[in-house]
Coordinates of C-alpha atoms and ligand atoms in Angstrom, one line a residue:
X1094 CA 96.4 -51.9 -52.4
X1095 CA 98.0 -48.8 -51.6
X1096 CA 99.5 -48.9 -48.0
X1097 CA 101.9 -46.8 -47.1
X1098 CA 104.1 -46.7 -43.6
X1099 CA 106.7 -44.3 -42.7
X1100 CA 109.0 -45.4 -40.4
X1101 CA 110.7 -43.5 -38.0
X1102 CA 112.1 -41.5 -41.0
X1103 CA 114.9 -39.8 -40.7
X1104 CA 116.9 -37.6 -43.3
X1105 CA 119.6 -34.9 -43.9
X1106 CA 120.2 -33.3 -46.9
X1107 CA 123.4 -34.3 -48.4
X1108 CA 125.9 -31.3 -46.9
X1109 CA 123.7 -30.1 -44.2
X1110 CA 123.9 -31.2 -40.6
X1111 CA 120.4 -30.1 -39.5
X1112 CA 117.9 -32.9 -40.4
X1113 CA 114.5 -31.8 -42.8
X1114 CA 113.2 -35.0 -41.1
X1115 CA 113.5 -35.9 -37.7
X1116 CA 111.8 -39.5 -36.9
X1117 CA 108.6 -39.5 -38.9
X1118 CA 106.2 -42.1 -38.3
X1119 CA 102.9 -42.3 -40.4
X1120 CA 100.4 -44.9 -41.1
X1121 CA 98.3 -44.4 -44.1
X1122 CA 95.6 -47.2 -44.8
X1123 CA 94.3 -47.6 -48.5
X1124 CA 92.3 -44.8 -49.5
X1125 CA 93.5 -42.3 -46.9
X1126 CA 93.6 -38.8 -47.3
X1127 CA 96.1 -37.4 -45.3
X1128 CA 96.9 -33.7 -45.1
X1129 CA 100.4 -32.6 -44.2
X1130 CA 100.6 -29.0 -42.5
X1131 CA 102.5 -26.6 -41.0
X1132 CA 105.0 -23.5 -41.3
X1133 CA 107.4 -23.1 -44.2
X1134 CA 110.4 -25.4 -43.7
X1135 CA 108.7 -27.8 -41.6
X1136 CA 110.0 -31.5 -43.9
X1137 CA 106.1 -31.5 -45.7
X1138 CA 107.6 -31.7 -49.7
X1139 CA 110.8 -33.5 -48.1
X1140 CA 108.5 -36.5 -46.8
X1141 CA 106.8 -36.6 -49.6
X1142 CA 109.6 -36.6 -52.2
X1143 CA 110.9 -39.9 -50.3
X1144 CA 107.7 -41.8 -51.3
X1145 CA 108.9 -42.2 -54.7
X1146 CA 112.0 -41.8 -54.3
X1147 CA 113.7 -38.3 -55.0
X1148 CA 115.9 -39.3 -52.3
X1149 CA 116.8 -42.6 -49.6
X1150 CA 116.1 -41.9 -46.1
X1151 CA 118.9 -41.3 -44.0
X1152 CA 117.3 -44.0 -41.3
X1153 CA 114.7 -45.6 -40.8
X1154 CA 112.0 -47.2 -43.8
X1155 CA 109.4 -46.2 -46.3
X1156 CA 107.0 -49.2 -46.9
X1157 CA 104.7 -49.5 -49.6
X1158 CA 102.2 -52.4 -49.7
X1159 CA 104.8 -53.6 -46.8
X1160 CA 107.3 -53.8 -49.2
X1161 CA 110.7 -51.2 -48.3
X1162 CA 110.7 -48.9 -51.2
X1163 CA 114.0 -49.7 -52.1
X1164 CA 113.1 -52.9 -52.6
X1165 CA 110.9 -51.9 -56.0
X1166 CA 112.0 -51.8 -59.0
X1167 CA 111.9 -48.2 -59.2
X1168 CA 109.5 -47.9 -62.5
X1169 CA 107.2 -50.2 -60.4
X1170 CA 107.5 -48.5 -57.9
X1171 CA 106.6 -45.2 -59.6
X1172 CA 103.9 -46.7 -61.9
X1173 CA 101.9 -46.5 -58.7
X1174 CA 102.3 -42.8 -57.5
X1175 CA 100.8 -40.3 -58.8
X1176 CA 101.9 -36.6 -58.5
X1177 CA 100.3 -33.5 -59.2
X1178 CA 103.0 -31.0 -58.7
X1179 CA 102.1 -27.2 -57.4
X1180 CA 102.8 -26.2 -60.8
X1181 CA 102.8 -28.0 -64.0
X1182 CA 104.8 -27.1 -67.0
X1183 CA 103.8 -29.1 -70.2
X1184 CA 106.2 -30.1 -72.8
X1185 CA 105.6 -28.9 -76.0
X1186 CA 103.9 -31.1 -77.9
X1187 CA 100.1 -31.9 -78.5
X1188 CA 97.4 -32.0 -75.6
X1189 CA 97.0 -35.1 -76.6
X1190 CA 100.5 -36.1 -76.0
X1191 CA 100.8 -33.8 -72.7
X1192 CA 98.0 -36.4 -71.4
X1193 CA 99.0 -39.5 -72.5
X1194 CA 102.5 -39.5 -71.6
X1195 CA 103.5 -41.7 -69.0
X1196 CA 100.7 -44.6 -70.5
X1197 CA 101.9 -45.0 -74.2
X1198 CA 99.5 -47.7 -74.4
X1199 CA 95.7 -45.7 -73.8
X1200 CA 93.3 -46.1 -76.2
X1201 CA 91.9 -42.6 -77.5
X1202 CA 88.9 -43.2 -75.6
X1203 CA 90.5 -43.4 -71.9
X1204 CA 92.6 -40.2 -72.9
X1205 CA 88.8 -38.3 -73.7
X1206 CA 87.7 -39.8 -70.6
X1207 CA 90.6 -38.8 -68.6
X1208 CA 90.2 -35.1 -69.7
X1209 CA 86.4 -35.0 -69.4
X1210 CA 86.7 -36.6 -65.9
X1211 CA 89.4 -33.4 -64.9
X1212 CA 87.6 -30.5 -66.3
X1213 CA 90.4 -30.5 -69.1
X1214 CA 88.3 -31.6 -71.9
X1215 CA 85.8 -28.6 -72.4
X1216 CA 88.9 -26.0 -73.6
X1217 CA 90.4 -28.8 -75.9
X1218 CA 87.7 -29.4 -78.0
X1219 CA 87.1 -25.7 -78.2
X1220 CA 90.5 -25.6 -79.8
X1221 CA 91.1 -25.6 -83.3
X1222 CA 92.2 -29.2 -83.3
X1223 CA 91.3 -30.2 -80.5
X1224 CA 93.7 -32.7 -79.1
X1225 CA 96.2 -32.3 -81.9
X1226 CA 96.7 -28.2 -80.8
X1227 CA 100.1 -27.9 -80.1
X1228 CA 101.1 -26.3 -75.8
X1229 CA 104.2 -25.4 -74.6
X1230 CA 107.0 -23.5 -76.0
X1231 CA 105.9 -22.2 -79.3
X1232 CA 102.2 -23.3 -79.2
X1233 CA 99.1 -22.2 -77.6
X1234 CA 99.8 -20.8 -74.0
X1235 CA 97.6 -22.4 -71.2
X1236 CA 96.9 -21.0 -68.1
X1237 CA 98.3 -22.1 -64.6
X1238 CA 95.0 -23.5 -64.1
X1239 CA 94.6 -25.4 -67.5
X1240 CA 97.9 -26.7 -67.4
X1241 CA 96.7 -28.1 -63.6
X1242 CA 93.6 -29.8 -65.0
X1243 CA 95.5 -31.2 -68.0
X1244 CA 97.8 -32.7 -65.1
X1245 CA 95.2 -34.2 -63.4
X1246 CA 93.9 -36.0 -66.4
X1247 CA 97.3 -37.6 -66.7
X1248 CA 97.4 -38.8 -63.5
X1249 CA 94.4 -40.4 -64.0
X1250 CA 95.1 -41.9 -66.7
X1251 CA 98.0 -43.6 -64.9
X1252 CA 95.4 -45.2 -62.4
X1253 CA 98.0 -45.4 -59.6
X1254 CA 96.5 -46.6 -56.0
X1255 CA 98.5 -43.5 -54.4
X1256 CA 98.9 -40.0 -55.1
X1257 CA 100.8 -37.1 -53.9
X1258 CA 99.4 -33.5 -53.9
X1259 CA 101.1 -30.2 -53.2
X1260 CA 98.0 -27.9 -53.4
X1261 CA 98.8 -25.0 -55.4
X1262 CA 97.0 -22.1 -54.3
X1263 CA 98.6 -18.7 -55.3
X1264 CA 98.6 -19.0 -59.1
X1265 CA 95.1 -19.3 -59.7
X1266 CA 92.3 -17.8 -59.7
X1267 CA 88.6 -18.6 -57.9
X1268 CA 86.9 -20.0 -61.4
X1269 CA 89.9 -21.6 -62.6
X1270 CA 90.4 -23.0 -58.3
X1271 CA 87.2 -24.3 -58.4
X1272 CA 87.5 -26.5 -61.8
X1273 CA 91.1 -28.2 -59.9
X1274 CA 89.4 -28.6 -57.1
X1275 CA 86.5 -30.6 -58.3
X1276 CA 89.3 -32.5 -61.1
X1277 CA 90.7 -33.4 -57.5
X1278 CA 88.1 -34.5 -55.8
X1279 CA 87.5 -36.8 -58.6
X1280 CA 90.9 -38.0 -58.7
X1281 CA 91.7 -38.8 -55.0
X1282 CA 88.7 -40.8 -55.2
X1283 CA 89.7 -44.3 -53.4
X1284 CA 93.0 -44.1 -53.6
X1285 CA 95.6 -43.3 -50.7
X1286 CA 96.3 -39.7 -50.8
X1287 CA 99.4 -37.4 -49.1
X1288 CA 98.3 -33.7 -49.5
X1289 CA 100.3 -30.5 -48.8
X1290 CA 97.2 -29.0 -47.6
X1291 CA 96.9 -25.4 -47.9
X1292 CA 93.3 -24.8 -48.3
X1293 CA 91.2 -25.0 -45.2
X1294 CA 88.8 -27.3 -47.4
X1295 CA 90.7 -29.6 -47.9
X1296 CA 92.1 -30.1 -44.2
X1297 CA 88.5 -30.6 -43.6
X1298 CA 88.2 -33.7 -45.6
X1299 CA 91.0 -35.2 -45.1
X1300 CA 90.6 -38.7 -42.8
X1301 CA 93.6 -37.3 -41.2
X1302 CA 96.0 -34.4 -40.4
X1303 CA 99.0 -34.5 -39.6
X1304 CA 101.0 -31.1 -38.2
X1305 CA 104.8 -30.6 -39.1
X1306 CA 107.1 -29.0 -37.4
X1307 CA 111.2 -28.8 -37.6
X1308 CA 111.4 -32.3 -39.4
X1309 CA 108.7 -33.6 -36.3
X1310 CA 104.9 -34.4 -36.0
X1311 CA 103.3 -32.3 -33.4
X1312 CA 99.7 -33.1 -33.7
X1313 CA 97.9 -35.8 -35.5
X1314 CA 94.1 -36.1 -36.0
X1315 CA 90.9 -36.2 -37.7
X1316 CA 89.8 -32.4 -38.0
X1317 CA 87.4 -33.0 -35.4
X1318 CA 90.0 -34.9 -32.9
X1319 CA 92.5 -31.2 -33.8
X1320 CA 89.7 -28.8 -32.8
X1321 CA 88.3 -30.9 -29.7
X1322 CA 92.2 -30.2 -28.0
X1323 CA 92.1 -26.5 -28.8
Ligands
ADP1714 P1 108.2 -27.6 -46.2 O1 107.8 -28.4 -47.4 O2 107.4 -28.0 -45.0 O3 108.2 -26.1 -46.4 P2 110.8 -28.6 -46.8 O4 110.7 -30.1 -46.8 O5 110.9 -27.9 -48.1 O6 109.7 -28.0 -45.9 O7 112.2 -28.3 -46.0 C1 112.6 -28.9 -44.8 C2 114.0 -28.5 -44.5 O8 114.9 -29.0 -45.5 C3 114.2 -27.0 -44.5 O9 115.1 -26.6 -43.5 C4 114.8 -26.7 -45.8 O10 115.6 -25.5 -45.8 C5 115.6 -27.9 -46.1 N1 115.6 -28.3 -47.6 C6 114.6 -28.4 -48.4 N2 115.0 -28.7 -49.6 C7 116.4 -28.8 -49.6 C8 117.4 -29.1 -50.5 N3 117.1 -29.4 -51.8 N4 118.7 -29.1 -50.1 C9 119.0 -28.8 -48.8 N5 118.1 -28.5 -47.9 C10 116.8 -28.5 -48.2
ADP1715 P1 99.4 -18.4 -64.3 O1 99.1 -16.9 -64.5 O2 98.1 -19.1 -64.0 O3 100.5 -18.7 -63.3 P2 100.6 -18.2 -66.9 O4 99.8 -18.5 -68.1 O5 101.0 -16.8 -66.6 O6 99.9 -19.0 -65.7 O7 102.0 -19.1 -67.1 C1 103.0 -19.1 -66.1 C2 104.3 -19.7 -66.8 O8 104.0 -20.9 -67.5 C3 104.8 -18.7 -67.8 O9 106.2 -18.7 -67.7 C4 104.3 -19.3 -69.2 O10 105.2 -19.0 -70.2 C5 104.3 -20.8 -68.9 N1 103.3 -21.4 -69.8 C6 102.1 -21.0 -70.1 N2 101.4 -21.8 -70.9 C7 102.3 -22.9 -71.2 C8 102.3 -24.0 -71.9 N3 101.2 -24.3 -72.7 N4 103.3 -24.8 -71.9 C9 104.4 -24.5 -71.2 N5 104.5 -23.4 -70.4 C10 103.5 -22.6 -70.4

């Protein structure tokens, strides 16, 4: 269903003493959106890296649908997380190809629907050949934003009940901003979301926020709830 509880979450990076997370506690209910902020440093990509399992807590326990994460088989486990990474790089290969991987088994007709649904679909058919045009390396250059949009289509593709977002921000620009964001929007539809918020937007609509600091939460709250204790 998409529940996910953090657990008094601690964890060191192997061959440092200081912890990145420092008893982390976080409920998030199915469909959630919950934005992670604060300062550079703070544990936001750390705690998120644990969901699927970059790395194993140090202590404590990382429960999806009240199951310990450990406790997946880790390609089950990853079949339902989603990640849109700040920046995408594609493999070179077709669109097509870029889109599909990760669900070997869509029909045509999801894939077209996955691109029209994240904004990706409009430049590929203005391509030569369409989905057959070759990215990456020694094919057709995409822009940060493109590349974004065609990694939203995958991910929705893949259907997963959660999804992890690190907002990027700096690469593009407002047009190209504004097509990711409404890809986005579309894809965090129902399904239980952990944001690296960076855009004031988007720490708007989250259901909750959640302020890091030094491997701690400091604040927790609804927008609303954060202002009202100003
Ligand atoms: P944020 O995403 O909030 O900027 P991070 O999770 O990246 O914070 O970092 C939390 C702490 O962990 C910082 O002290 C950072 O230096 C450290 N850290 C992050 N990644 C690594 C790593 N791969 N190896 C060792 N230390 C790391
Ligand atoms: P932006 O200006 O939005 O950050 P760029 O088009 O300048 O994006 O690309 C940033 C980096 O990504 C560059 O190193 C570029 O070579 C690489 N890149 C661009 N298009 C592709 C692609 N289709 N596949 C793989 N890498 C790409």
């Amino acid at each position: 269903s998409g529940l996910v509880e953090v657990k008094d979450v601690h964890f060191t990076y192997p061959g440092r003493t200081e912890p990145a997370l420092d008893g982390i506690t976080i409920t998030a209910r199915p469909g959630e959106v919950i934005a992670l902020v604060g300062p550079s440093g703070a544990g936001k990509s750390t705690l998120i890296s644990l969901l699927p399992r970059f790395y194993d807590v140090t202590s404590g326990a990382i429960c999806v649908d009240g199951r310990d994460v450990r406790a997946w088989k880790l390609a089950d486990l990853r079949s339902n997380i989603g990640i849109v990474p700040q920046e995408t790089t594609l493999f070179s290969g077709t669109v097509y190809d870029n889109i599909a991987y990760g669900k070997l088994d869509a029909t045509p007709d999801e894939v077209e629907r996955a691109a029209q649904a994240a904004h990706a679909h409009a430049f590929i058919t203005g391509f030569p050949q369409g989905y057959q045009t070759i990215v990456g390396e020694r094919g057709v250059k995409l822009s940060g934003g493109q590349r974004q949009r065609i990694a939203i289509a995958r991910a929705l593709l893949k259907n997963p009940r959660i999804l992890i977002l690190d907002e990027a921000t700096s690469s593009l620009d407002s047009e190209s901003e504004r097509y990711v964001q409404e890809a986005l929007d579309v894809l965090m539809e129902g399904r239980t979301t952990f944001v690296i918020a960076h855009r004031l937007s988007t720490v708007q609509r989250a259901t909750r926020i959640v302020v890091m600091a030094h491997g701690r939460i400091i604040e927790e709250g609804t927008h609303q709830d954060l202002l009202a204790r100003e």
